[in-house]
Amino acid sequence: MEDALATVPRFMKIPTQMLIGDRALDGVTKCLSHLTAHFFGVYDGHGGSQVANYCQERFHSALAEELDVLMTKLNDGSTNDDCQEQWRKAFSNTFLKVDAEIGEANAATIAPETVGSTAAVAIVCSSHIIVWIEI
């Protein structure tokens, strides 16, 4: 089978600012400065299972690295992007990073040129579901 999936319960704490942006925070959301987010990924390998398996093992870690960078920028005020743009950049950068890692790896150990994978990943928390699909 060429498909793989990953689930990471309690993936990370997401600041509510990344979910609702600069909108006025009411008393309830002020108390909830962070929400627990869960990660889900489905990887549909083609030409073999190597890339799907690599994504299963690595994608969520690479996304966590990107989100950590984003949260640092939010904390120090060095980003003016809205919520949707922040998530778009985080997911895009993660896909580019994982794709580059696969390309740099020894083709015999991860994937020949004809092997690849599509991916559908989601971050789910109590108030939002953020989905990204890459073909």
PDB file of C-alpha atoms in Angstrom:
ATOM      1  CA  MET A   1       0.000   0.000   0.000  1.00  0.00           C
ATOM      2  CA  GLU A   2       1.325   3.432  -0.913  1.00  0.00           C
ATOM      3  CA  ASP A   3      -0.739   5.497   1.526  1.00  0.00           C
ATOM      4  CA  ALA A   4       0.309   6.714   4.955  1.00  0.00           C
ATOM      5  CA  LEU A   5      -1.289   8.711   7.713  1.00  0.00           C
ATOM      6  CA  ALA A   6      -0.206  10.543  10.823  1.00  0.00           C
ATOM      7  CA  THR A   7      -2.123  11.612  13.885  1.00  0.00           C
ATOM      8  CA  VAL A   8      -0.546  13.647  16.632  1.00  0.00           C
ATOM      9  CA  PRO A   9      -2.943  14.275  19.506  1.00  0.00           C
ATOM     10  CA  ARG A  10      -2.067  17.384  21.512  1.00  0.00           C
ATOM     11  CA  PHE A  11       0.286  18.432  18.711  1.00  0.00           C
ATOM     12  CA  MET A  12       0.913  21.872  20.192  1.00  0.00           C
ATOM     13  CA  LYS A  13      -0.653  24.884  21.873  1.00  0.00           C
ATOM     14  CA  ILE A  14      -1.772  27.472  19.309  1.00  0.00           C
ATOM     15  CA  PRO A  15      -2.088  31.111  20.417  1.00  0.00           C
ATOM     16  CA  THR A  16      -5.653  32.369  19.920  1.00  0.00           C
ATOM     17  CA  GLN A  17      -4.096  35.337  18.116  1.00  0.00           C
ATOM     18  CA  MET A  18      -3.147  32.942  15.295  1.00  0.00           C
ATOM     19  CA  LEU A  19      -6.788  31.900  15.029  1.00  0.00           C
ATOM     20  CA  ILE A  20      -8.667  35.154  15.410  1.00  0.00           C
ATOM     21  CA  GLY A  21      -6.007  37.757  14.647  1.00  0.00           C
ATOM     22  CA  ASP A  22      -6.305  41.270  15.947  1.00  0.00           C
ATOM     23  CA  ARG A  23     -10.044  41.122  16.495  1.00  0.00           C
ATOM     24  CA  ALA A  24     -11.082  42.358  19.913  1.00  0.00           C
ATOM     25  CA  LEU A  25     -10.764  39.626  22.478  1.00  0.00           C
ATOM     26  CA  ASP A  26     -13.704  39.189  24.800  1.00  0.00           C
ATOM     27  CA  GLY A  27     -13.333  37.982  28.394  1.00  0.00           C
ATOM     28  CA  VAL A  28     -13.667  34.333  27.441  1.00  0.00           C
ATOM     29  CA  THR A  29     -10.948  34.303  24.792  1.00  0.00           C
ATOM     30  CA  LYS A  30      -8.636  36.394  26.988  1.00  0.00           C
ATOM     31  CA  CYS A  31      -8.725  33.518  29.460  1.00  0.00           C
ATOM     32  CA  LEU A  32      -7.883  31.095  26.647  1.00  0.00           C
ATOM     33  CA  SER A  33      -4.606  32.515  25.392  1.00  0.00           C
ATOM     34  CA  HIS A  34      -3.764  29.175  23.733  1.00  0.00           C
ATOM     35  CA  LEU A  35      -5.810  26.282  22.417  1.00  0.00           C
ATOM     36  CA  THR A  36      -4.661  22.686  22.171  1.00  0.00           C
ATOM     37  CA  ALA A  37      -4.344  21.680  18.536  1.00  0.00           C
ATOM     38  CA  HIS A  38      -4.258  18.178  17.088  1.00  0.00           C
ATOM     39  CA  PHE A  39      -2.523  17.226  13.837  1.00  0.00           C
ATOM     40  CA  PHE A  40      -3.839  14.892  11.139  1.00  0.00           C
ATOM     41  CA  GLY A  41      -2.132  14.060   7.856  1.00  0.00           C
ATOM     42  CA  VAL A  42      -3.033  11.757   4.985  1.00  0.00           C
ATOM     43  CA  TYR A  43      -0.354  11.074   2.381  1.00  0.00           C
ATOM     44  CA  ASP A  44      -1.255   9.388  -0.905  1.00  0.00           C
ATOM     45  CA  GLY A  45       1.925   7.957  -2.338  1.00  0.00           C
ATOM     46  CA  HIS A  46       2.356   7.328  -6.031  1.00  0.00           C
ATOM     47  CA  GLY A  47       5.058   5.283  -7.668  1.00  0.00           C
ATOM     48  CA  GLY A  48       5.930   3.776  -4.320  1.00  0.00           C
ATOM     49  CA  SER A  49       5.442   4.408  -0.634  1.00  0.00           C
ATOM     50  CA  GLN A  50       8.779   6.045   0.173  1.00  0.00           C
ATOM     51  CA  VAL A  51       7.663   9.696   0.031  1.00  0.00           C
ATOM     52  CA  ALA A  52       4.342   9.059   1.792  1.00  0.00           C
ATOM     53  CA  ASN A  53       6.199   7.231   4.565  1.00  0.00           C
ATOM     54  CA  TYR A  54       8.746  10.050   4.859  1.00  0.00           C
ATOM     55  CA  CYS A  55       5.918  12.595   5.157  1.00  0.00           C
ATOM     56  CA  GLN A  56       4.223  10.438   7.780  1.00  0.00           C
ATOM     57  CA  GLU A  57       7.363  10.557   9.918  1.00  0.00           C
ATOM     58  CA  ARG A  58       8.558  14.104   9.245  1.00  0.00           C
ATOM     59  CA  PHE A  59       5.814  16.507   8.121  1.00  0.00           C
ATOM     60  CA  HIS A  60       4.299  17.289  11.529  1.00  0.00           C
ATOM     61  CA  SER A  61       7.749  17.996  13.004  1.00  0.00           C
ATOM     62  CA  ALA A  62       8.610  20.329  10.139  1.00  0.00           C
ATOM     63  CA  LEU A  63       5.265  22.113  10.587  1.00  0.00           C
ATOM     64  CA  ALA A  64       5.920  22.521  14.319  1.00  0.00           C
ATOM     65  CA  GLU A  65       9.274  24.145  13.447  1.00  0.00           C
ATOM     66  CA  GLU A  66       7.539  26.591  11.089  1.00  0.00           C
ATOM     67  CA  LEU A  67       4.833  27.388  13.632  1.00  0.00           C
ATOM     68  CA  ASP A  68       7.469  28.043  16.306  1.00  0.00           C
ATOM     69  CA  VAL A  69       9.073  30.614  13.977  1.00  0.00           C
ATOM     70  CA  LEU A  70       5.686  32.186  13.339  1.00  0.00           C
ATOM     71  CA  MET A  71       4.837  32.352  17.051  1.00  0.00           C
ATOM     72  CA  THR A  72       8.181  34.033  17.737  1.00  0.00           C
ATOM     73  CA  LYS A  73       7.370  36.662  15.099  1.00  0.00           C
ATOM     74  CA  LEU A  74       3.942  37.194  16.661  1.00  0.00           C
ATOM     75  CA  ASN A  75       5.474  37.653  20.115  1.00  0.00           C
ATOM     76  CA  ASP A  76       8.083  40.152  18.998  1.00  0.00           C
ATOM     77  CA  GLY A  77       5.690  41.991  16.641  1.00  0.00           C
ATOM     78  CA  SER A  78       7.768  41.401  13.511  1.00  0.00           C
ATOM     79  CA  THR A  79       4.846  40.219  11.369  1.00  0.00           C
ATOM     80  CA  ASN A  80       1.856  42.165  10.123  1.00  0.00           C
ATOM     81  CA  ASP A  81       0.267  39.278   8.221  1.00  0.00           C
ATOM     82  CA  ASP A  82      -3.348  38.363   8.930  1.00  0.00           C
ATOM     83  CA  CYS A  83      -4.198  34.919  10.316  1.00  0.00           C
ATOM     84  CA  GLN A  84      -4.927  33.286   6.977  1.00  0.00           C
ATOM     85  CA  GLU A  85      -1.681  34.570   5.472  1.00  0.00           C
ATOM     86  CA  GLN A  86       0.303  33.333   8.482  1.00  0.00           C
ATOM     87  CA  TRP A  87      -1.122  29.829   8.092  1.00  0.00           C
ATOM     88  CA  ARG A  88      -0.624  29.893   4.319  1.00  0.00           C
ATOM     89  CA  LYS A  89       3.056  30.753   4.797  1.00  0.00           C
ATOM     90  CA  ALA A  90       3.534  28.134   7.512  1.00  0.00           C
ATOM     91  CA  PHE A  91       2.038  25.345   5.412  1.00  0.00           C
ATOM     92  CA  SER A  92       3.765  26.460   2.193  1.00  0.00           C
ATOM     93  CA  ASN A  93       7.148  26.704   3.904  1.00  0.00           C
ATOM     94  CA  THR A  94       6.650  23.280   5.456  1.00  0.00           C
ATOM     95  CA  PHE A  95       5.817  21.635   2.149  1.00  0.00           C
ATOM     96  CA  LEU A  96       8.819  23.312   0.514  1.00  0.00           C
ATOM     97  CA  LYS A  97      11.098  22.227   3.379  1.00  0.00           C
ATOM     98  CA  VAL A  98       9.970  18.585   3.314  1.00  0.00           C
ATOM     99  CA  ASP A  99      10.150  18.504  -0.490  1.00  0.00           C
ATOM    100  CA  ALA A 100      13.712  19.836  -0.357  1.00  0.00           C
ATOM    101  CA  GLU A 101      14.672  17.254   2.268  1.00  0.00           C
ATOM    102  CA  ILE A 102      13.354  14.483   0.052  1.00  0.00           C
ATOM    103  CA  GLY A 103      15.201  15.919  -2.944  1.00  0.00           C
ATOM    104  CA  GLU A 104      18.480  16.167  -1.014  1.00  0.00           C
ATOM    105  CA  ALA A 105      18.275  12.662   0.391  1.00  0.00           C
ATOM    106  CA  ASN A 106      19.843   9.735  -1.336  1.00  0.00           C
ATOM    107  CA  ALA A 107      17.377   8.696  -4.050  1.00  0.00           C
ATOM    108  CA  ALA A 108      17.922   5.044  -3.235  1.00  0.00           C
ATOM    109  CA  THR A 109      16.950   5.442   0.417  1.00  0.00           C
ATOM    110  CA  ILE A 110      13.936   7.738   0.089  1.00  0.00           C
ATOM    111  CA  ALA A 111      12.615   8.105  -3.432  1.00  0.00           C
ATOM    112  CA  PRO A 112      13.538   7.790  -7.057  1.00  0.00           C
ATOM    113  CA  GLU A 113      12.414  10.691  -9.263  1.00  0.00           C
ATOM    114  CA  THR A 114       9.173   8.910 -10.197  1.00  0.00           C
ATOM    115  CA  VAL A 115       7.963   8.524  -6.610  1.00  0.00           C
ATOM    116  CA  GLY A 116       5.899  11.202  -4.873  1.00  0.00           C
ATOM    117  CA  SER A 117       2.910  11.890  -2.703  1.00  0.00           C
ATOM    118  CA  THR A 118      -0.070  14.151  -2.394  1.00  0.00           C
ATOM    119  CA  ALA A 119      -0.908  15.352   1.079  1.00  0.00           C
ATOM    120  CA  ALA A 120      -3.906  16.587   3.015  1.00  0.00           C
ATOM    121  CA  VAL A 121      -3.088  17.888   6.466  1.00  0.00           C
ATOM    122  CA  ALA A 122      -5.254  19.458   9.144  1.00  0.00           C
ATOM    123  CA  ILE A 123      -4.816  21.250  12.432  1.00  0.00           C
ATOM    124  CA  VAL A 124      -7.918  20.803  14.580  1.00  0.00           C
ATOM    125  CA  CYS A 125      -8.673  22.696  17.777  1.00  0.00           C
ATOM    126  CA  SER A 126     -11.862  23.448  19.663  1.00  0.00           C
ATOM    127  CA  SER A 127     -12.736  26.510  17.583  1.00  0.00           C
ATOM    128  CA  HIS A 128     -11.030  26.048  14.207  1.00  0.00           C
ATOM    129  CA  ILE A 129     -10.028  23.499  11.604  1.00  0.00           C
ATOM    130  CA  ILE A 130      -7.192  24.538   9.326  1.00  0.00           C
ATOM    131  CA  VAL A 131      -6.719  22.335   6.259  1.00  0.00           C
ATOM    132  CA  TRP A 132      -4.084  22.384   3.541  1.00  0.00           C
ATOM    133  CA  ILE A 133      -3.970  20.091   0.509  1.00  0.00           C
ATOM    134  CA  GLU A 134      -0.930  19.773  -1.715  1.00  0.00           C
ATOM    135  CA  ILE A 135      -1.044  17.860  -4.967  1.00  0.00           C
TER     136      ILE A 135
END
